[in-house]
Short mmCIF file of C-alpha atoms and ligand atoms in Angstrom, two decimals:
data_model
loop_
_atom_site.label_atom_id
_atom_site.label_comp_id
_atom_site.label_asym_id
_atom_site.label_seq_id
_atom_site.Cartn_x
_atom_site.Cartn_y
_atom_site.Cartn_z
CA MET K 1 -16.76 -68.52 11.85
CA ASN K 2 -17.42 -68.75 8.12
CA THR K 3 -19.90 -66.64 6.19
CA ILE K 4 -21.59 -67.04 2.84
CA ILE K 5 -23.16 -64.21 0.86
CA ILE K 6 -26.30 -65.01 -1.10
CA ASN K 7 -27.15 -62.72 -4.01
CA GLY K 8 -30.97 -62.68 -4.19
CA SER K 9 -31.33 -60.70 -7.41
CA PRO K 10 -32.91 -62.36 -10.45
CA LYS K 11 -30.15 -60.63 -12.44
CA GLY K 12 -27.54 -62.76 -10.66
CA ASN K 13 -24.04 -61.43 -11.20
CA GLY K 14 -24.96 -59.59 -14.40
CA LYS K 15 -23.27 -56.24 -15.04
CA ASN K 16 -26.59 -54.41 -14.66
CA SER K 17 -27.32 -55.87 -11.23
CA ASN K 18 -26.98 -53.45 -8.33
CA THR K 19 -27.16 -56.36 -5.91
CA SER K 20 -24.14 -57.93 -7.57
CA ILE K 21 -22.17 -54.67 -7.27
CA ILE K 22 -23.10 -54.40 -3.58
CA CYS K 23 -22.17 -58.04 -2.90
CA LYS K 24 -18.73 -57.54 -4.44
CA GLU K 25 -18.18 -54.26 -2.61
CA PHE K 26 -19.23 -55.81 0.73
CA VAL K 27 -16.60 -58.55 0.53
CA ARG K 28 -13.82 -56.50 -1.15
CA GLY K 29 -12.30 -55.14 2.08
CA MET K 30 -12.25 -58.50 3.88
CA LYS K 31 -8.98 -60.30 4.70
CA ILE K 32 -10.36 -63.41 3.03
CA PRO K 33 -13.42 -62.35 1.00
CA CYS K 34 -16.52 -64.46 1.69
CA GLU K 35 -17.87 -66.67 -1.02
CA ILE K 36 -20.78 -65.17 -3.00
CA LYS K 37 -23.44 -67.44 -4.50
CA CYS K 38 -26.26 -66.29 -6.78
CA ILE K 39 -29.70 -67.81 -6.44
CA ALA K 40 -30.37 -67.01 -10.12
CA ASN K 41 -29.40 -69.97 -12.29
CA SER K 42 -28.65 -72.13 -9.23
CA ASP K 43 -30.28 -75.33 -8.22
CA ILE K 44 -32.26 -73.88 -5.30
CA GLU K 45 -32.54 -77.13 -3.36
CA GLU K 46 -28.78 -77.68 -3.67
CA LEU K 47 -27.96 -74.10 -2.65
CA ALA K 48 -30.24 -74.27 0.39
CA HIS K 49 -28.41 -77.42 1.43
CA TYR K 50 -25.00 -75.85 0.72
CA VAL K 51 -25.53 -72.87 3.08
CA GLU K 52 -25.86 -75.33 5.97
CA ASN K 53 -22.04 -75.56 5.86
CA TYR K 54 -21.79 -71.95 7.03
CA ASP K 55 -22.12 -70.29 10.45
CA THR K 56 -23.52 -67.12 8.97
CA VAL K 57 -25.66 -66.48 5.91
CA ILE K 58 -26.00 -62.92 4.63
CA ILE K 59 -28.64 -62.43 1.96
CA ILE K 60 -28.25 -59.33 -0.22
CA LEU K 61 -31.37 -58.51 -2.21
CA PRO K 62 -33.19 -55.89 -4.24
CA LEU K 63 -36.65 -54.82 -3.15
CA TYR K 64 -39.18 -55.84 -5.78
CA VAL K 65 -42.77 -54.59 -5.38
CA HIS K 66 -42.17 -53.77 -1.71
CA ALA K 67 -41.10 -57.33 -1.04
CA MET K 68 -38.40 -59.79 -1.99
CA PRO K 69 -37.86 -61.23 -5.49
CA GLY K 70 -39.74 -64.48 -6.14
CA ILE K 71 -36.53 -66.50 -6.54
CA LEU K 72 -35.46 -65.49 -3.03
CA MET K 73 -38.84 -66.50 -1.58
CA LYS K 74 -38.45 -69.86 -3.30
CA PHE K 75 -34.94 -70.24 -1.86
CA ILE K 76 -36.19 -69.38 1.65
CA GLU K 77 -38.90 -72.02 1.32
CA HIS K 78 -36.11 -74.58 0.84
CA LEU K 79 -34.13 -73.56 3.94
CA ARG K 80 -34.36 -75.96 6.84
CA PRO K 81 -34.18 -74.96 10.54
CA SER K 82 -30.65 -75.27 11.86
CA SER K 83 -30.06 -78.14 14.25
CA ILE K 84 -27.05 -76.26 15.69
CA LYS K 85 -27.49 -73.18 17.90
CA GLY K 86 -25.44 -70.02 17.34
CA LYS K 87 -25.77 -69.67 13.57
CA SER K 88 -26.67 -66.22 12.21
CA LEU K 89 -28.77 -64.86 9.39
CA GLY K 90 -28.55 -61.26 8.14
CA PHE K 91 -29.90 -59.21 5.25
CA ILE K 92 -28.88 -56.24 3.14
CA ILE K 93 -31.72 -54.74 1.10
CA GLN K 94 -31.21 -52.18 -1.62
CA ALA K 95 -34.10 -50.48 -3.41
CA GLY K 96 -35.00 -47.85 -5.96
CA PHE K 97 -37.21 -45.53 -3.92
CA ILE K 98 -35.62 -43.13 -1.49
CA GLU K 99 -37.45 -43.86 1.77
CA THR K 100 -36.32 -47.01 3.58
CA ALA K 101 -39.64 -47.04 5.51
CA GLN K 102 -40.99 -49.19 2.66
CA GLU K 103 -38.58 -51.97 3.67
CA LYS K 104 -39.97 -52.25 7.20
CA TYR K 105 -42.50 -54.99 6.41
CA VAL K 106 -40.00 -57.31 4.78
CA GLU K 107 -37.54 -56.52 7.60
CA ARG K 108 -40.07 -57.74 10.16
CA TYR K 109 -40.54 -60.91 8.16
CA PHE K 110 -36.76 -61.48 8.00
CA GLU K 111 -36.47 -61.11 11.77
CA SER K 112 -39.16 -63.70 12.43
CA LEU K 113 -37.76 -65.95 9.69
CA ALA K 114 -34.37 -66.06 11.46
CA LYS K 115 -36.13 -67.18 14.66
CA GLN K 116 -38.16 -69.82 12.84
CA LEU K 117 -34.97 -71.22 11.30
CA ASN K 118 -33.21 -71.29 14.69
CA TYR K 119 -30.69 -68.65 13.56
CA ASN K 120 -29.65 -65.53 15.46
CA TYR K 121 -30.90 -62.46 13.66
CA LEU K 122 -27.89 -60.41 12.60
CA GLY K 123 -30.12 -57.52 11.48
CA THR K 124 -31.09 -55.90 8.22
CA VAL K 125 -29.26 -53.06 6.50
CA SER K 126 -31.48 -51.04 4.15
CA LYS K 127 -30.38 -48.70 1.40
CA GLY K 128 -32.82 -46.72 -0.72
CA GLU K 129 -32.19 -44.73 -3.91
CA ALA K 130 -29.90 -47.44 -5.27
CA ALA K 131 -31.44 -48.21 -8.68
CA ALA K 132 -28.90 -46.21 -10.70
CA ILE K 133 -25.72 -47.59 -9.09
CA TYR K 134 -24.81 -49.74 -12.09
CA MET K 135 -25.45 -46.85 -14.50
CA PHE K 136 -23.51 -44.18 -12.62
CA PRO K 137 -21.13 -45.96 -10.20
CA LYS K 138 -19.03 -42.79 -9.78
CA MET K 139 -22.06 -40.86 -8.49
CA PHE K 140 -22.53 -43.58 -5.87
CA LYS K 141 -18.92 -43.66 -4.74
CA LYS K 142 -19.78 -42.60 -1.18
CA VAL K 143 -22.47 -45.28 -0.89
CA LEU K 144 -20.10 -47.97 -2.16
CA ILE K 145 -17.40 -46.83 0.29
CA LYS K 146 -19.94 -47.27 3.12
CA ILE K 147 -20.86 -50.75 1.90
CA ASN K 148 -17.18 -51.63 1.68
CA GLU K 149 -16.62 -50.34 5.23
CA LEU K 150 -19.68 -52.30 6.42
CA GLY K 151 -18.09 -55.48 5.02
CA ARG K 152 -14.68 -54.71 6.48
CA ILE K 153 -16.15 -54.13 9.95
CA TYR K 154 -18.31 -57.24 9.58
CA ASP K 155 -15.14 -59.21 8.84
CA GLU K 156 -13.68 -58.08 12.17
CA THR K 157 -16.74 -58.10 14.41
CA HIS K 158 -19.26 -60.45 12.76
CA ALA K 159 -21.86 -57.72 13.15
CA PHE K 160 -23.39 -54.94 11.05
CA ASP K 161 -21.91 -51.66 12.26
CA PRO K 162 -24.83 -49.73 13.83
CA LYS K 163 -23.54 -46.31 12.75
CA LEU K 164 -23.17 -47.32 9.10
CA THR K 165 -26.50 -49.18 9.19
CA LYS K 166 -28.16 -45.98 10.40
CA GLU K 167 -26.43 -43.81 7.80
CA LEU K 168 -27.30 -46.13 4.91
CA GLY K 169 -30.92 -46.29 6.11
CA LYS K 170 -31.44 -42.53 5.70
CA PRO K 171 -33.89 -41.09 4.87
CA TYR K 172 -36.35 -43.39 6.59
CA GLN K 173 -39.10 -40.97 5.57
CA LEU K 174 -38.89 -37.75 3.59
CA SER K 175 -39.54 -34.47 5.37
CA LYS K 176 -42.50 -32.32 4.26
CA PHE K 177 -40.07 -29.95 2.58
CA GLN K 178 -38.41 -32.81 0.62
CA ILE K 179 -41.82 -34.13 -0.46
CA ARG K 180 -42.75 -30.67 -1.81
CA LEU K 181 -39.43 -30.46 -3.63
CA TYR K 182 -39.89 -33.89 -5.26
CA GLN K 183 -43.47 -33.01 -6.16
CA PHE K 184 -42.16 -29.93 -7.92
CA LEU K 185 -39.56 -31.99 -9.83
CA CYS K 186 -42.32 -34.43 -10.88
CA ASP K 187 -44.57 -31.57 -11.97
CA ILE K 188 -41.91 -30.22 -14.33
CA GLY K 189 -41.20 -33.76 -15.63
CA LEU K 190 -37.58 -33.98 -14.45
CA ASN K 191 -38.16 -37.41 -12.89
CA ASN K 192 -39.19 -38.80 -16.27
CA ILE K 193 -35.89 -38.18 -18.04
CA GLY K 194 -34.22 -41.46 -16.99
CA TRP K 195 -37.33 -43.60 -17.40
CA HIS K 196 -38.23 -42.12 -20.78
CA LYS K 197 -34.69 -42.81 -22.00
CA VAL K 198 -35.05 -46.49 -21.09
CA LEU K 199 -38.50 -46.70 -22.73
CA LYS K 200 -37.14 -45.14 -25.92
CA GLN K 201 -34.15 -47.51 -25.95
CA ASN K 202 -36.62 -50.40 -25.78
CA LYS K 203 -38.84 -48.82 -28.46
CA VAL K 204 -41.90 -48.79 -26.19
CA PHE K 205 -42.12 -45.08 -25.43
CA ASP K 206 -45.38 -44.70 -27.42
CA LYS K 207 -46.92 -47.56 -25.44
CA ARG K 208 -46.14 -46.14 -21.99
CA LEU K 209 -49.76 -45.19 -21.25
CA ASP K 210 -51.26 -48.46 -22.53
CA MET K 211 -53.63 -50.29 -20.20
CA PRO K 212 -53.65 -53.87 -21.60
CA PHE K 213 -55.57 -55.37 -18.69
CA LEU K 214 -58.52 -53.01 -19.20
C1 FMN C 301 -39.88 -55.78 -10.88
C2 FMN C 301 -39.27 -54.68 -10.05
C3 FMN C 301 -39.93 -54.23 -8.92
C4 FMN C 301 -39.37 -53.22 -8.12
N1 FMN C 301 -40.04 -52.80 -7.02
C5 FMN C 301 -39.49 -51.85 -6.23
C6 FMN C 301 -40.15 -51.40 -5.05
O1 FMN C 301 -41.23 -51.85 -4.70
N2 FMN C 301 -39.55 -50.45 -4.31
C7 FMN C 301 -38.35 -49.90 -4.67
O2 FMN C 301 -37.85 -49.03 -3.94
N3 FMN C 301 -37.69 -50.32 -5.76
C8 FMN C 301 -38.22 -51.27 -6.55
N4 FMN C 301 -37.56 -51.69 -7.66
C9 FMN C 301 -36.22 -51.14 -7.95
C10 FMN C 301 -35.11 -52.08 -7.51
O3 FMN C 301 -35.22 -52.41 -6.14
C11 FMN C 301 -33.76 -51.44 -7.73
O4 FMN C 301 -33.64 -51.03 -9.06
C12 FMN C 301 -32.62 -52.35 -7.39
O5 FMN C 301 -31.42 -51.62 -7.38
C13 FMN C 301 -32.51 -53.52 -8.40
O6 FMN C 301 -31.45 -54.38 -8.04
P1 FMN C 301 -30.92 -55.45 -9.09
O7 FMN C 301 -30.25 -54.64 -10.18
O8 FMN C 301 -29.94 -56.30 -8.38
O9 FMN C 301 -32.11 -56.22 -9.58
C14 FMN C 301 -38.11 -52.67 -8.48
C15 FMN C 301 -37.44 -53.13 -9.62
C16 FMN C 301 -38.01 -54.12 -10.40
C17 FMN C 301 -37.29 -54.61 -11.63
#
């Protein structure tokens, strides 16, 4: 049983790509680490053809605007239904917002996509609050250990460990208390610190309230 990992981030294997970090961490604990291919900068038609050589395809992607990045959609459009039964397709989504409930729509799509392509659906692992991994990897040590463990167990069982999948998927939705707490942090402007820093670095801080389409 051979597996290929597809990195679905437009940032490819750039240093600032959280998907790339997660891909590398997922395969690091494996006896023979799976091959990782990036959709970014690849010939999509060729890559879609190439994955046909594998029994399992695991797509690791960032959530962009509550959906998948455009390059991944394009790649999916090039996949052909498998003529062999028993192949598997799985997904690992990582996103900026905390609640993984926002991933549920794309998860449903992935499940039906696997069926349409005559693949077994391996499942989808979702991780929220992942946007800052590349900036503060030490703060995300526990998350990366879980991803590493997920990969190690996958290597042995060819399945996503249900316990780790559940843990990574928390919180699915924030509690009322957590919502009030975050509202308070927004009200005092604490949530803006990181974003404002990026805007200032890019010299667009003064333009942050512009409405060009009006
Ligand atoms: C264009 C764009 C759209 C995004 N949309 C969402 C979103 O809808 N929900 C979310 O939780 N995070 C969203 N994010 C945050 C990314 O999912 C998050 O930063 C992720 O870690 C990026 O992975 P990458 O570095 O591999 O691109 C968005 C980021 C970008 C750049």
